[in-house]
Short mmCIF file of C-alpha atoms (C1' of nucleotides) in Angstrom, two decimals:
data_model
loop_
_atom_site.label_atom_id
_atom_site.label_comp_id
_atom_site.label_asym_id
_atom_site.label_seq_id
_atom_site.Cartn_x
_atom_site.Cartn_y
_atom_site.Cartn_z
CA MET A 12 12.07 153.28 330.55
CA LEU A 13 11.78 151.35 327.35
CA ASP A 14 9.01 151.94 324.87
CA LEU A 15 6.24 149.46 325.67
CA LYS A 16 5.75 148.93 321.97
CA PHE A 17 9.40 147.99 321.68
CA ILE A 18 9.06 145.41 324.46
CA ARG A 19 5.92 144.06 322.81
CA GLU A 20 7.67 143.63 319.50
CA ASN A 21 11.07 142.51 320.78
CA PRO A 22 10.47 140.46 323.91
CA GLU A 23 13.41 138.16 323.22
CA GLU A 24 15.88 141.02 322.94
CA VAL A 25 14.62 142.49 326.20
CA LYS A 26 14.96 139.15 327.94
CA LYS A 27 18.46 138.76 326.56
CA THR A 28 19.34 142.18 327.95
CA LEU A 29 18.09 141.22 331.37
CA LYS A 30 20.13 138.06 331.30
CA ASN A 31 23.28 139.85 330.13
CA ARG A 32 22.89 142.41 332.85
CA GLY A 33 22.13 139.81 335.48
CA MET A 34 18.82 141.47 336.26
CA GLU A 35 15.27 140.29 336.67
CA ALA A 36 11.93 141.57 335.47
CA ASP A 37 8.90 139.52 334.57
CA ILE A 38 8.56 140.26 330.88
CA ASP A 39 6.00 137.53 330.25
CA LYS A 40 3.77 138.95 332.91
CA LEU A 41 4.28 142.40 331.46
CA LEU A 42 3.17 141.17 328.04
CA LYS A 43 0.18 139.38 329.51
CA LEU A 44 -0.94 142.50 331.35
CA ASP A 45 -0.42 144.50 328.19
CA ARG A 46 -2.73 142.16 326.26
CA GLU A 47 -5.39 142.29 328.97
CA ARG A 48 -5.16 146.02 329.04
CA ARG A 49 -5.69 146.41 325.32
CA ASN A 50 -8.63 144.04 325.44
CA LEU A 51 -10.38 146.03 328.12
CA LEU A 52 -9.50 149.28 326.44
CA GLN A 53 -11.24 148.12 323.30
CA LYS A 54 -14.40 147.34 325.24
CA ALA A 55 -14.33 150.65 327.07
CA GLU A 56 -13.79 152.57 323.88
CA ASP A 57 -16.70 150.98 322.12
CA LEU A 58 -18.95 151.94 324.99
CA LYS A 59 -17.57 155.45 325.08
CA HIS A 60 -18.23 155.80 321.39
CA LYS A 61 -21.83 154.78 321.96
CA LYS A 62 -22.13 157.19 324.83
CA ASN A 63 -20.71 160.10 322.86
CA ILE A 64 -23.19 159.59 320.05
CA ALA A 65 -26.14 159.23 322.41
CA SER A 66 -25.15 162.32 324.35
CA ALA A 67 -25.06 164.37 321.20
CA GLN A 68 -28.55 163.14 320.30
CA ILE A 69 -29.87 163.93 323.72
CA GLY A 70 -28.47 167.41 323.45
CA LYS A 71 -30.25 167.90 320.17
CA LEU A 72 -33.57 166.54 321.45
CA VAL A 73 -33.44 168.72 324.53
CA GLY A 74 -32.74 171.65 322.25
CA GLN A 75 -35.95 170.82 320.37
CA GLY A 76 -37.87 170.85 323.61
CA GLU A 77 -38.27 167.10 323.95
CA ASP A 78 -37.54 164.95 326.96
CA PRO A 79 -35.54 161.81 326.02
CA LYS A 80 -36.09 160.00 329.33
CA ASP A 81 -35.46 156.46 328.04
CA LYS A 82 -32.22 157.34 326.34
CA ILE A 83 -30.92 159.02 329.46
CA ALA A 84 -31.78 156.01 331.58
CA GLU A 85 -29.99 153.74 329.13
CA MET A 86 -26.90 155.89 329.08
CA LYS A 87 -26.83 155.94 332.82
CA LEU A 88 -26.18 152.20 332.74
CA VAL A 89 -23.57 152.54 330.03
CA ALA A 90 -21.75 155.21 332.03
CA GLN A 91 -21.72 152.87 335.00
CA LYS A 92 -20.22 150.05 332.93
CA ILE A 93 -17.54 152.34 331.54
CA LYS A 94 -16.55 153.37 335.00
CA GLU A 95 -16.08 149.75 336.00
CA ILE A 96 -13.89 148.91 333.04
CA ASP A 97 -11.81 152.06 333.45
CA LYS A 98 -11.15 151.12 337.01
CA GLU A 99 -9.92 147.71 335.94
CA VAL A 100 -7.68 149.29 333.32
CA GLY A 101 -6.28 151.60 335.97
CA GLU A 102 -5.35 148.67 338.15
CA ILE A 103 -3.60 146.94 335.28
CA ASP A 104 -1.78 150.17 334.40
CA GLU A 105 -0.35 150.30 337.89
CA LYS A 106 0.94 146.74 337.73
CA LEU A 107 2.28 147.36 334.27
CA ALA A 108 4.16 150.51 335.28
CA LYS A 109 5.65 148.74 338.26
CA ILE A 110 7.28 146.18 336.01
CA ALA A 111 8.08 148.55 333.14
CA LEU A 112 10.00 150.93 335.42
CA LEU A 113 12.24 148.06 336.44
CA VAL A 114 13.23 147.09 332.92
CA PRO A 115 16.75 148.38 332.22
CA ASN A 116 18.03 150.02 329.06
CA ILE A 117 19.24 147.91 326.12
CA PRO A 118 23.05 148.04 325.88
CA HIS A 119 24.66 149.31 322.67
CA ASN A 120 26.29 146.59 320.57
CA SER A 121 29.74 147.99 321.36
CA VAL A 122 29.22 147.08 325.01
CA PRO A 123 31.04 143.88 325.95
CA VAL A 124 28.88 141.09 327.30
CA GLY A 125 30.09 140.06 330.73
CA SER A 126 29.07 138.85 334.15
CA GLY A 127 31.04 141.16 336.45
CA PRO A 128 33.67 143.90 336.76
CA GLU A 129 36.36 141.49 335.57
CA ASP A 130 34.76 141.55 332.13
CA ASN A 131 35.07 145.31 331.67
CA VAL A 132 37.35 146.12 328.77
CA GLU A 133 40.26 148.51 329.20
CA VAL A 134 40.22 151.00 326.33
CA ARG A 135 43.37 152.98 327.07
CA ARG A 136 45.72 154.29 329.72
CA TRP A 137 47.12 157.75 330.10
CA GLY A 138 50.38 158.55 331.89
CA GLU A 139 52.19 156.24 334.24
CA PRO A 140 51.95 155.32 337.88
CA SER A 141 54.14 157.69 339.87
CA LYS A 142 57.33 156.18 341.31
CA PHE A 143 58.54 156.75 344.82
CA ASP A 144 61.86 156.13 346.51
CA PHE A 145 59.95 155.80 349.74
CA GLU A 146 56.81 154.05 350.90
CA PRO A 147 53.86 156.24 349.75
CA LEU A 148 51.33 156.97 352.48
CA PRO A 149 47.56 156.69 352.14
CA HIS A 150 45.73 159.97 351.64
CA GLU A 151 43.94 159.94 354.98
CA GLU A 152 47.25 159.83 356.81
CA LEU A 153 48.73 162.57 354.67
CA ALA A 154 45.66 164.75 355.04
CA ASP A 155 45.60 164.23 358.78
CA ALA A 156 49.29 164.96 359.25
CA LEU A 157 48.98 168.14 357.20
CA GLY A 158 45.85 169.28 359.02
CA MET A 159 43.84 169.25 355.81
CA ILE A 160 41.00 166.95 356.77
CA ASP A 161 39.56 166.28 360.23
CA PHE A 162 37.68 162.99 360.13
CA ARG A 163 37.30 162.91 363.89
CA ALA A 164 35.49 166.24 363.99
CA ALA A 165 33.32 165.15 361.07
CA SER A 166 32.19 162.01 362.84
CA LYS A 167 31.55 163.93 366.04
CA ILE A 168 29.24 166.21 364.07
CA SER A 169 27.60 163.80 361.65
CA GLY A 170 28.63 160.25 362.40
CA ARG A 171 30.78 157.98 360.32
CA GLY A 172 31.28 158.54 356.64
CA PHE A 173 31.78 162.27 356.58
CA ALA A 174 34.76 164.54 356.09
CA LEU A 175 35.53 167.97 357.46
CA TYR A 176 38.09 169.85 355.41
CA ARG A 177 40.02 172.66 357.01
CA GLY A 178 42.63 175.20 356.08
CA LEU A 179 44.48 174.27 352.91
CA GLY A 180 42.39 171.11 352.67
CA ALA A 181 39.25 173.17 352.31
CA ARG A 182 41.10 175.48 349.98
CA LEU A 183 42.23 172.57 347.81
CA GLU A 184 38.69 171.23 347.53
CA ARG A 185 37.44 174.65 346.47
CA ALA A 186 40.37 175.07 344.08
CA LEU A 187 39.53 171.81 342.34
CA ILE A 188 35.88 172.75 342.01
CA ASN A 189 36.74 176.09 340.46
CA PHE A 190 39.40 174.64 338.21
CA MET A 191 37.03 172.01 336.83
CA LEU A 192 34.14 174.42 336.33
CA ASP A 193 36.39 176.93 334.60
CA LEU A 194 37.79 174.29 332.28
CA HIS A 195 34.39 173.02 331.17
CA THR A 196 32.73 176.40 330.82
CA SER A 197 35.54 178.29 329.13
CA LYS A 198 37.12 175.55 327.04
CA HIS A 199 34.52 172.86 326.45
CA GLY A 200 31.44 175.01 325.97
CA TYR A 201 29.28 173.92 328.90
CA THR A 202 26.85 176.28 330.61
CA GLU A 203 27.31 176.39 334.35
CA VAL A 204 24.28 175.53 336.45
CA PHE A 205 23.91 175.63 340.21
CA PRO A 206 20.73 173.70 341.02
CA PRO A 207 18.75 172.85 344.16
CA PHE A 208 20.23 169.97 346.13
CA MET A 209 16.79 168.63 347.04
CA VAL A 210 14.39 167.34 344.43
CA LYS A 211 10.90 165.95 344.09
CA ARG A 212 10.15 162.30 343.70
CA GLU A 213 9.23 162.58 340.04
CA CYS A 214 12.68 163.98 339.26
CA MET A 215 14.24 160.88 340.76
CA ILE A 216 11.98 158.70 338.64
CA GLY A 217 12.68 160.80 335.55
CA ALA A 218 16.42 160.38 335.91
CA GLY A 219 16.02 156.67 336.52
CA GLN A 220 17.16 156.64 340.16
CA LEU A 221 13.79 155.48 341.42
CA PRO A 222 12.10 153.15 342.06
CA LYS A 223 15.20 150.99 342.05
CA LEU A 224 17.57 152.84 344.35
CA GLU A 225 15.30 154.33 346.98
CA ASP A 226 17.22 152.71 349.83
CA ASP A 227 20.35 154.52 348.82
CA MET A 228 18.75 157.96 348.98
CA TYR A 229 18.38 160.42 351.78
CA ARG A 230 14.76 161.43 351.94
CA CYS A 231 13.10 164.28 353.81
CA GLU A 232 9.91 162.54 354.69
CA ALA A 233 7.77 165.51 355.70
CA ASP A 234 8.05 166.98 352.21
CA ASP A 235 8.84 163.86 350.18
CA LEU A 236 11.99 165.50 348.89
CA PHE A 237 15.23 163.69 348.19
CA LEU A 238 18.79 164.87 348.66
CA ILE A 239 20.42 164.50 345.27
CA PRO A 240 22.85 161.61 344.84
CA THR A 241 24.34 163.43 341.83
CA ALA A 242 23.77 166.66 339.91
CA GLU A 243 22.54 164.47 337.08
CA VAL A 244 19.14 164.38 338.75
CA PRO A 245 18.28 168.10 338.90
CA ILE A 246 20.12 168.93 335.67
CA THR A 247 18.45 166.25 333.58
CA ASN A 248 15.12 167.43 334.93
CA ILE A 249 15.68 171.03 333.86
CA HIS A 250 13.90 170.20 330.63
CA ARG A 251 11.39 167.70 331.97
CA GLU A 252 8.13 167.69 329.97
CA GLU A 253 9.53 170.12 327.43
CA ILE A 254 9.86 170.17 323.67
CA LEU A 255 13.23 171.69 322.77
CA ARG A 256 14.05 173.46 319.55
CA ALA A 257 16.26 171.48 317.21
CA LYS A 258 18.42 174.51 316.49
CA ASN A 259 19.20 174.81 320.20
CA LEU A 260 20.64 171.29 320.37
CA PRO A 261 22.98 170.08 321.60
CA VAL A 262 22.66 171.61 325.07
CA TYR A 263 25.65 171.22 327.39
CA TYR A 264 25.46 171.85 331.13
CA CYS A 265 28.05 171.52 333.83
CA SER A 266 27.31 171.76 337.47
CA TYR A 267 28.96 171.65 340.83
CA THR A 268 26.89 170.09 343.61
CA ALA A 269 27.33 168.19 346.79
CA CYS A 270 26.10 164.60 346.42
CA PHE A 271 24.44 162.54 349.13
CA ARG A 272 24.39 158.77 349.29
CA ARG A 273 23.44 156.48 352.10
CA GLU A 274 25.69 153.74 350.76
CA ALA A 275 23.30 151.23 352.25
CA GLY A 276 24.71 147.75 352.07
CA SER A 277 28.33 148.81 351.66
CA TYR A 278 29.31 148.90 355.31
CA GLY A 279 32.75 147.64 355.92
CA LYS A 280 33.93 148.58 352.44
CA GLU A 281 36.44 151.37 352.17
CA THR A 282 35.62 152.73 355.58
CA LYS A 283 38.69 154.90 355.83
CA GLY A 284 39.29 158.26 354.25
CA LEU A 285 37.51 160.04 351.46
CA VAL A 286 36.85 157.18 349.10
CA ARG A 287 33.35 156.30 350.26
CA VAL A 288 31.50 158.99 352.19
CA HIS A 289 27.88 160.02 352.54
CA GLN A 290 28.45 163.53 351.24
CA PHE A 291 30.91 164.47 348.54
CA ASN A 292 31.41 167.13 345.91
CA LYS A 293 31.21 166.46 342.24
CA ILE A 294 31.31 168.33 338.96
CA GLU A 295 28.86 166.80 336.55
CA LEU A 296 28.54 167.23 332.79
CA VAL A 297 25.11 166.73 331.20
CA LYS A 298 24.21 166.81 327.52
CA PHE A 299 20.91 166.88 325.64
CA VAL A 300 21.52 165.88 322.03
CA LYS A 301 19.90 164.71 318.82
CA PRO A 302 19.62 160.92 318.66
CA GLU A 303 21.88 160.48 315.65
CA THR A 304 24.82 162.17 317.40
CA SER A 305 24.69 160.63 320.84
CA TYR A 306 27.49 158.10 320.52
CA GLU A 307 29.86 160.75 319.12
CA GLU A 308 28.77 163.01 321.95
CA LEU A 309 29.66 160.29 324.42
CA GLU A 310 33.20 160.18 323.05
CA SER A 311 33.63 163.94 323.33
CA LEU A 312 32.12 163.94 326.80
CA LEU A 313 34.65 161.31 327.78
CA ARG A 314 37.49 163.44 326.37
CA ASP A 315 36.25 166.48 328.29
CA ALA A 316 36.36 164.45 331.48
CA GLU A 317 39.76 162.95 330.71
CA GLU A 318 41.25 166.37 330.21
CA VAL A 319 40.72 167.15 333.87
CA LEU A 320 42.95 164.27 334.90
CA GLN A 321 45.48 165.03 332.19
CA LEU A 322 45.85 168.64 333.26
CA LEU A 323 46.24 167.52 336.85
CA GLY A 324 48.86 165.00 335.74
CA LEU A 325 47.06 162.02 337.25
CA HIS A 326 47.55 158.58 335.76
CA TYR A 327 44.31 156.84 334.81
CA ARG A 328 42.73 154.24 332.59
CA VAL A 329 39.47 154.13 330.64
CA LEU A 330 37.14 151.15 330.88
CA ASN A 331 34.31 150.20 328.58
CA LEU A 332 31.93 148.68 331.10
CA CYS A 333 30.39 145.32 330.34
CA THR A 334 26.70 144.47 330.35
CA ALA A 335 26.77 143.37 333.98
CA ASP A 336 28.38 146.60 335.18
CA ILE A 337 26.70 149.45 333.30
CA SER A 338 24.02 151.26 335.21
CA PHE A 339 20.35 150.51 334.88
CA ALA A 340 19.54 153.51 332.68
CA ALA A 341 22.67 153.49 330.51
CA SER A 342 23.10 151.99 327.06
CA LYS A 343 26.86 152.47 327.21
CA CYS A 344 29.22 153.63 329.89
CA TYR A 345 32.91 154.43 330.24
CA ASP A 346 34.51 154.57 333.65
CA LEU A 347 37.64 156.56 334.37
CA GLU A 348 39.79 154.99 337.02
CA VAL A 349 42.57 157.01 338.57
CA TRP A 350 45.72 155.52 340.00
CA VAL A 351 45.99 155.65 343.80
CA PRO A 352 49.62 154.88 344.66
CA ALA A 353 49.31 153.97 348.32
CA GLU A 354 46.83 151.26 347.52
CA GLY A 355 48.51 150.37 344.26
CA ARG A 356 45.25 150.19 342.37
CA TYR A 357 42.86 152.06 340.12
CA LEU A 358 39.91 153.83 341.71
CA GLU A 359 36.72 154.81 339.92
CA ILE A 360 36.63 158.58 339.69
CA SER A 361 34.25 159.25 336.82
CA SER A 362 31.54 157.54 334.90
CA CYS A 363 30.43 158.78 331.47
CA SER A 364 27.20 157.37 330.11
CA ASN A 365 24.88 157.55 327.16
CA PHE A 366 21.28 156.97 328.18
CA VAL A 367 19.93 157.37 324.65
CA ASP A 368 16.17 157.99 324.95
CA PHE A 369 15.72 156.08 328.24
CA GLN A 370 15.74 159.05 330.61
CA ALA A 371 14.12 161.30 328.02
CA ARG A 372 11.15 158.97 327.77
CA ARG A 373 10.73 158.82 331.52
CA ALA A 374 11.11 162.54 331.89
CA GLY A 375 9.28 163.56 328.70
CA ILE A 376 12.15 165.50 327.13
CA ARG A 377 11.66 165.89 323.40
CA TYR A 378 12.67 168.10 320.50
CA ARG A 379 11.04 169.17 317.27
CA PRO A 380 13.17 168.15 314.25
CA GLU A 381 14.18 170.94 311.84
CA LYS A 382 11.73 169.79 309.20
CA GLY A 383 8.87 170.04 311.65
CA GLY A 384 6.66 167.05 312.24
CA GLN A 385 6.55 164.79 315.22
CA ALA A 386 8.43 165.64 318.37
CA GLU A 387 11.03 163.00 319.18
CA TYR A 388 12.80 162.10 322.38
CA VAL A 389 16.25 163.62 322.77
CA HIS A 390 19.17 161.55 323.92
CA THR A 391 20.75 162.40 327.27
CA LEU A 392 24.28 161.82 328.45
CA ASN A 393 26.21 162.62 331.53
CA GLY A 394 29.56 162.16 333.14
CA SER A 395 31.42 163.15 336.24
CA ALA A 396 34.33 165.48 335.67
CA MET A 397 35.31 164.77 338.39
CA ALA A 398 34.31 163.41 341.74
CA VAL A 399 36.23 165.99 343.77
CA GLY A 400 36.91 163.99 346.93
CA ARG A 401 38.44 161.11 345.01
CA THR A 402 40.47 163.60 342.99
CA VAL A 403 41.91 164.81 346.30
CA VAL A 404 42.75 161.21 347.17
CA ALA A 405 44.69 160.69 343.94
CA LEU A 406 46.29 164.12 344.14
CA LEU A 407 47.59 163.75 347.68
CA GLU A 408 48.94 160.29 347.09
CA THR A 409 50.44 161.05 343.70
CA TYR A 410 52.12 164.33 344.64
CA GLN A 411 53.32 163.41 348.13
CA GLN A 412 56.95 164.14 348.89
CA LYS A 413 59.35 162.31 351.11
CA ASP A 414 59.04 165.02 353.77
CA GLY A 415 55.26 164.54 353.91
CA SER A 416 54.41 167.68 351.98
CA ILE A 417 52.32 167.74 348.81
CA ALA A 418 53.40 169.37 345.56
CA ILE A 419 50.63 171.32 343.88
CA PRO A 420 50.18 170.75 340.13
CA GLU A 421 50.79 173.81 337.97
CA VAL A 422 47.16 174.26 336.86
CA LEU A 423 45.91 174.45 340.43
CA ARG A 424 48.37 177.04 341.69
CA PRO A 425 46.39 180.05 340.53
CA TYR A 426 43.47 178.67 342.51
CA MET A 427 45.67 178.16 345.58
CA GLY A 428 46.92 181.73 345.74
CA GLY A 429 50.13 180.79 343.95
CA LEU A 430 51.06 178.18 346.52
CA GLN A 431 53.41 175.48 345.18
CA ARG A 432 53.37 173.06 348.04
CA ILE A 433 51.21 172.11 350.98
CA GLU A 434 53.13 171.72 354.21
CA ALA A 435 52.11 170.99 357.77
CA GLN A 436 49.90 173.75 359.13
CA ARG A 437 49.06 174.79 362.63
CA GLY A 438 45.61 174.98 364.13
"C1'" G B 16 2.55 181.27 358.17
"C1'" G B 17 -2.12 184.65 356.72
"C1'" A B 18 -5.23 186.99 352.47
"C1'" G B 19 -6.31 187.05 347.36
"C1'" A B 20 -5.55 185.77 341.79
"C1'" G B 21 -4.46 182.17 338.37
"C1'" G B 22 -2.72 177.39 335.70
"C1'" U B 23 -5.90 176.19 328.11
"C1'" G B 24 -1.98 173.72 322.02
"C1'" G B 25 5.51 175.11 320.25
"C1'" C B 26 4.42 180.28 322.50
"C1'" C B 27 0.67 184.24 323.70
"C1'" G B 28 -4.44 184.26 324.59
"C1'" A B 29 -10.26 183.62 324.21
"C1'" G B 30 -13.91 180.35 325.92
"C1'" C B 31 -16.97 179.30 331.63
"C1'" G B 32 -22.47 172.69 330.87
"C1'" G B 33 -24.12 169.96 324.60
"C1'" C B 34 -22.96 172.96 317.94
"C1'" U B 35 -15.21 173.39 321.28
"C1'" G B 36 -9.84 169.36 319.99
"C1'" A B 37 -10.80 174.01 321.43
"C1'" A B 38 -11.67 181.39 318.41
"C1'" G B 39 -7.73 184.92 317.44
"C1'" G B 40 -2.54 186.09 317.18
"C1'" C B 41 2.62 184.61 316.90
"C1'" A B 42 5.91 180.77 315.37
"C1'" G B 43 6.38 176.41 311.87
"C1'" C B 44 5.39 173.99 307.16
"C1'" U B 45 3.44 174.17 301.73
"C1'" G B 46 2.31 176.87 297.44
"C1'" C B 47 1.97 181.86 294.84
"C1'" C B 48 4.31 186.47 294.29
"C1'" U B 49 9.07 189.18 294.42
"C1'" G B 50 16.52 190.89 291.32
"C1'" C B 51 18.00 189.32 296.85
"C1'" U B 52 16.15 190.21 301.89
"C1'" A B 53 11.81 191.91 304.22
"C1'" A B 54 6.71 192.30 303.51
"C1'" G B 55 2.13 190.29 301.12
"C1'" C B 56 -1.66 186.44 299.53
"C1'" A B 57 -3.75 181.33 299.92
"C1'" G B 58 -3.55 176.67 302.27
"C1'" U B 59 -1.75 173.75 306.28
"C1'" U B 60 0.22 172.36 311.32
"C1'" G B 61 -1.22 169.40 318.77
"C1'" U B 62 -0.07 164.79 321.86
"C1'" G B 63 -0.83 159.75 323.32
"C1'" G B 64 -3.35 155.16 322.46
"C1'" G B 65 -6.62 151.27 319.84
"C1'" G B 66 -8.30 148.96 315.04
"C1'" G B 67 -7.33 148.44 309.49
"C1'" C B 68 -2.70 146.48 303.95
"C1'" A B 69 -4.52 151.24 303.09
"C1'" A B 70 -7.15 155.66 302.50
"C1'" C B 71 -9.31 155.90 307.05
"C1'" U B 72 -11.61 155.38 311.73
"C1'" C B 73 -12.39 155.25 317.00
"C1'" C B 74 -10.90 156.68 322.17
"C1'" A B 75 -8.48 159.88 325.55
"C1'" C B 76 -6.07 164.52 326.69
"C1'" C B 77 -7.61 172.32 328.18
"C1'" C B 78 -1.93 171.42 335.59
"C1'" C B 79 -2.79 166.41 338.39
"C1'" G B 80 -6.41 163.13 341.00
"C1'" G B 81 -11.42 162.33 342.46
"C1'" G B 82 -16.85 163.79 342.15
"C1'" U B 83 -21.73 165.75 340.01
"C1'" U B 84 -24.25 164.94 335.04
"C1'" C B 85 -27.16 161.28 329.70
"C1'" G B 86 -23.11 164.96 328.57
"C1'" A B 87 -17.50 168.86 331.83
"C1'" A B 88 -11.95 172.95 329.43
"C1'" U B 89 -16.52 174.92 331.65
"C1'" C B 90 -19.76 173.07 338.11
"C1'" C B 91 -17.92 170.71 343.12
"C1'" C B 92 -13.86 168.51 346.34
"C1'" G B 93 -8.54 167.32 347.18
"C1'" G B 94 -3.44 167.99 345.57
"C1'" C B 95 0.65 170.39 343.03
"C1'" C B 96 2.61 174.75 340.91
"C1'" U B 97 2.87 180.15 339.73
"C1'" C B 98 1.84 185.32 340.80
"C1'" U B 99 0.34 189.67 344.16
"C1'" C B 100 -0.15 191.68 349.18
"C1'" C B 101 0.90 191.07 354.63
"C1'" G B 102 3.98 188.69 358.40
"C1'" C B 103 8.73 186.28 359.39
"C1'" C B 104 13.74 185.64 357.90
"C1'" A B 105 19.79 184.56 355.92
#
RNA sequence: GGAGAGGUGGCCGAGCGGCUGAAGGCAGCUGCCUGCUAAGCAGUUGUGGGGGCAACUCCACCCCGGGUUCGAAUCCCGGCCUCUCCGCCA
């Protein structure tokens, strides 16, 4: 959420942002409501002032044993009037919030202006696409042939868009999770967190997922709880409505969770394999930092994420997303795209974003500066490091051998019981 | 699921219809003092919003939402959360 005062004072910039992002929100109506609201507020406050003074007088008179009947009768009317105005203000507040929650974050000036994914700017590439002297197979075929993933069983159990890992497939998934968590906790200084996978509505609003994306969420209606679409939601909300100590900043968390997405509206896209499923595993990095450091922190967050792919020896590129492509709550966002040989293209595998004070304002996460004084909103950042399922996709396709087996990268072997290669299994 | 207790400022904790934006303590800040550190003394410190160039001033906020009242942190109703005991359970 943007500061209402900021919108009031910079309506043109906000409108420009909307245009650059290809989004809509009725800023003029917002401003009109804001004016009405302040008008009414003024009236209500004058009356309240009157009431407060009169009440104090009445108290005094009663204390002196008098009976100020007239005054009480008069105040009764004033109280009635106040109630009416307050009700009106409440109605305007609701309308105002509805619009304000739909206004996206202002992009940083280093974000390229664009109208679609084609305008994203490639920042760098690491490694090279692997070369094959045979036709590389897609991951779902490899995984099936090796008995690693059973899509048929998954759909029997849960319908389309789910995966059931078995044997070394399940082991590989677990190995990747442990490898990533170990890297971030022991080398990059993140504190591991294992949060609930179901969260309350206000957490979804705080992290900026709602009200915009409700259709894409799984919701448990009886309790109004949501299955998390990413660990970002529970982790960001750890410090909701808190004032952090400056000396404790920055705070780094990393977390493994399953993620649940309905993927409403994307039927027909990427229906095969692990690329787009309703439940997947992800390691997420989340930072709470002082405002003046957040863009540096974004760069180091990005490096922490990149290191996962580098250690796994997977070719990737880094994109600086353009205004049309960065998420609603982000001011700047880098995507990591990993090379998937069978398809001969780059696949989004991580997204690293700076939200500046946007989430913090929604969620009420502040800190007290060293010198004391006013509490200020922290800046929040997060990034995937990595989406595990898509890492499996890239890994299988990149390390496939002519005989259909998969070579296991060095760093994963300790997590695979020393195994160097995945070959066809029985059962 | 049943029976109780409770949610007050950065933290702890008093208050239980008007003199309370809220005692006291801790923490923070500012002076003084002190070889340094620690301690001590004095002062000061909540958040959000409105108006004014300003000093300033007004309004709201004691978990959230309603209600009673001229007046609510204090009384009533609903919700959320926490704790204790019983039951159930991986």
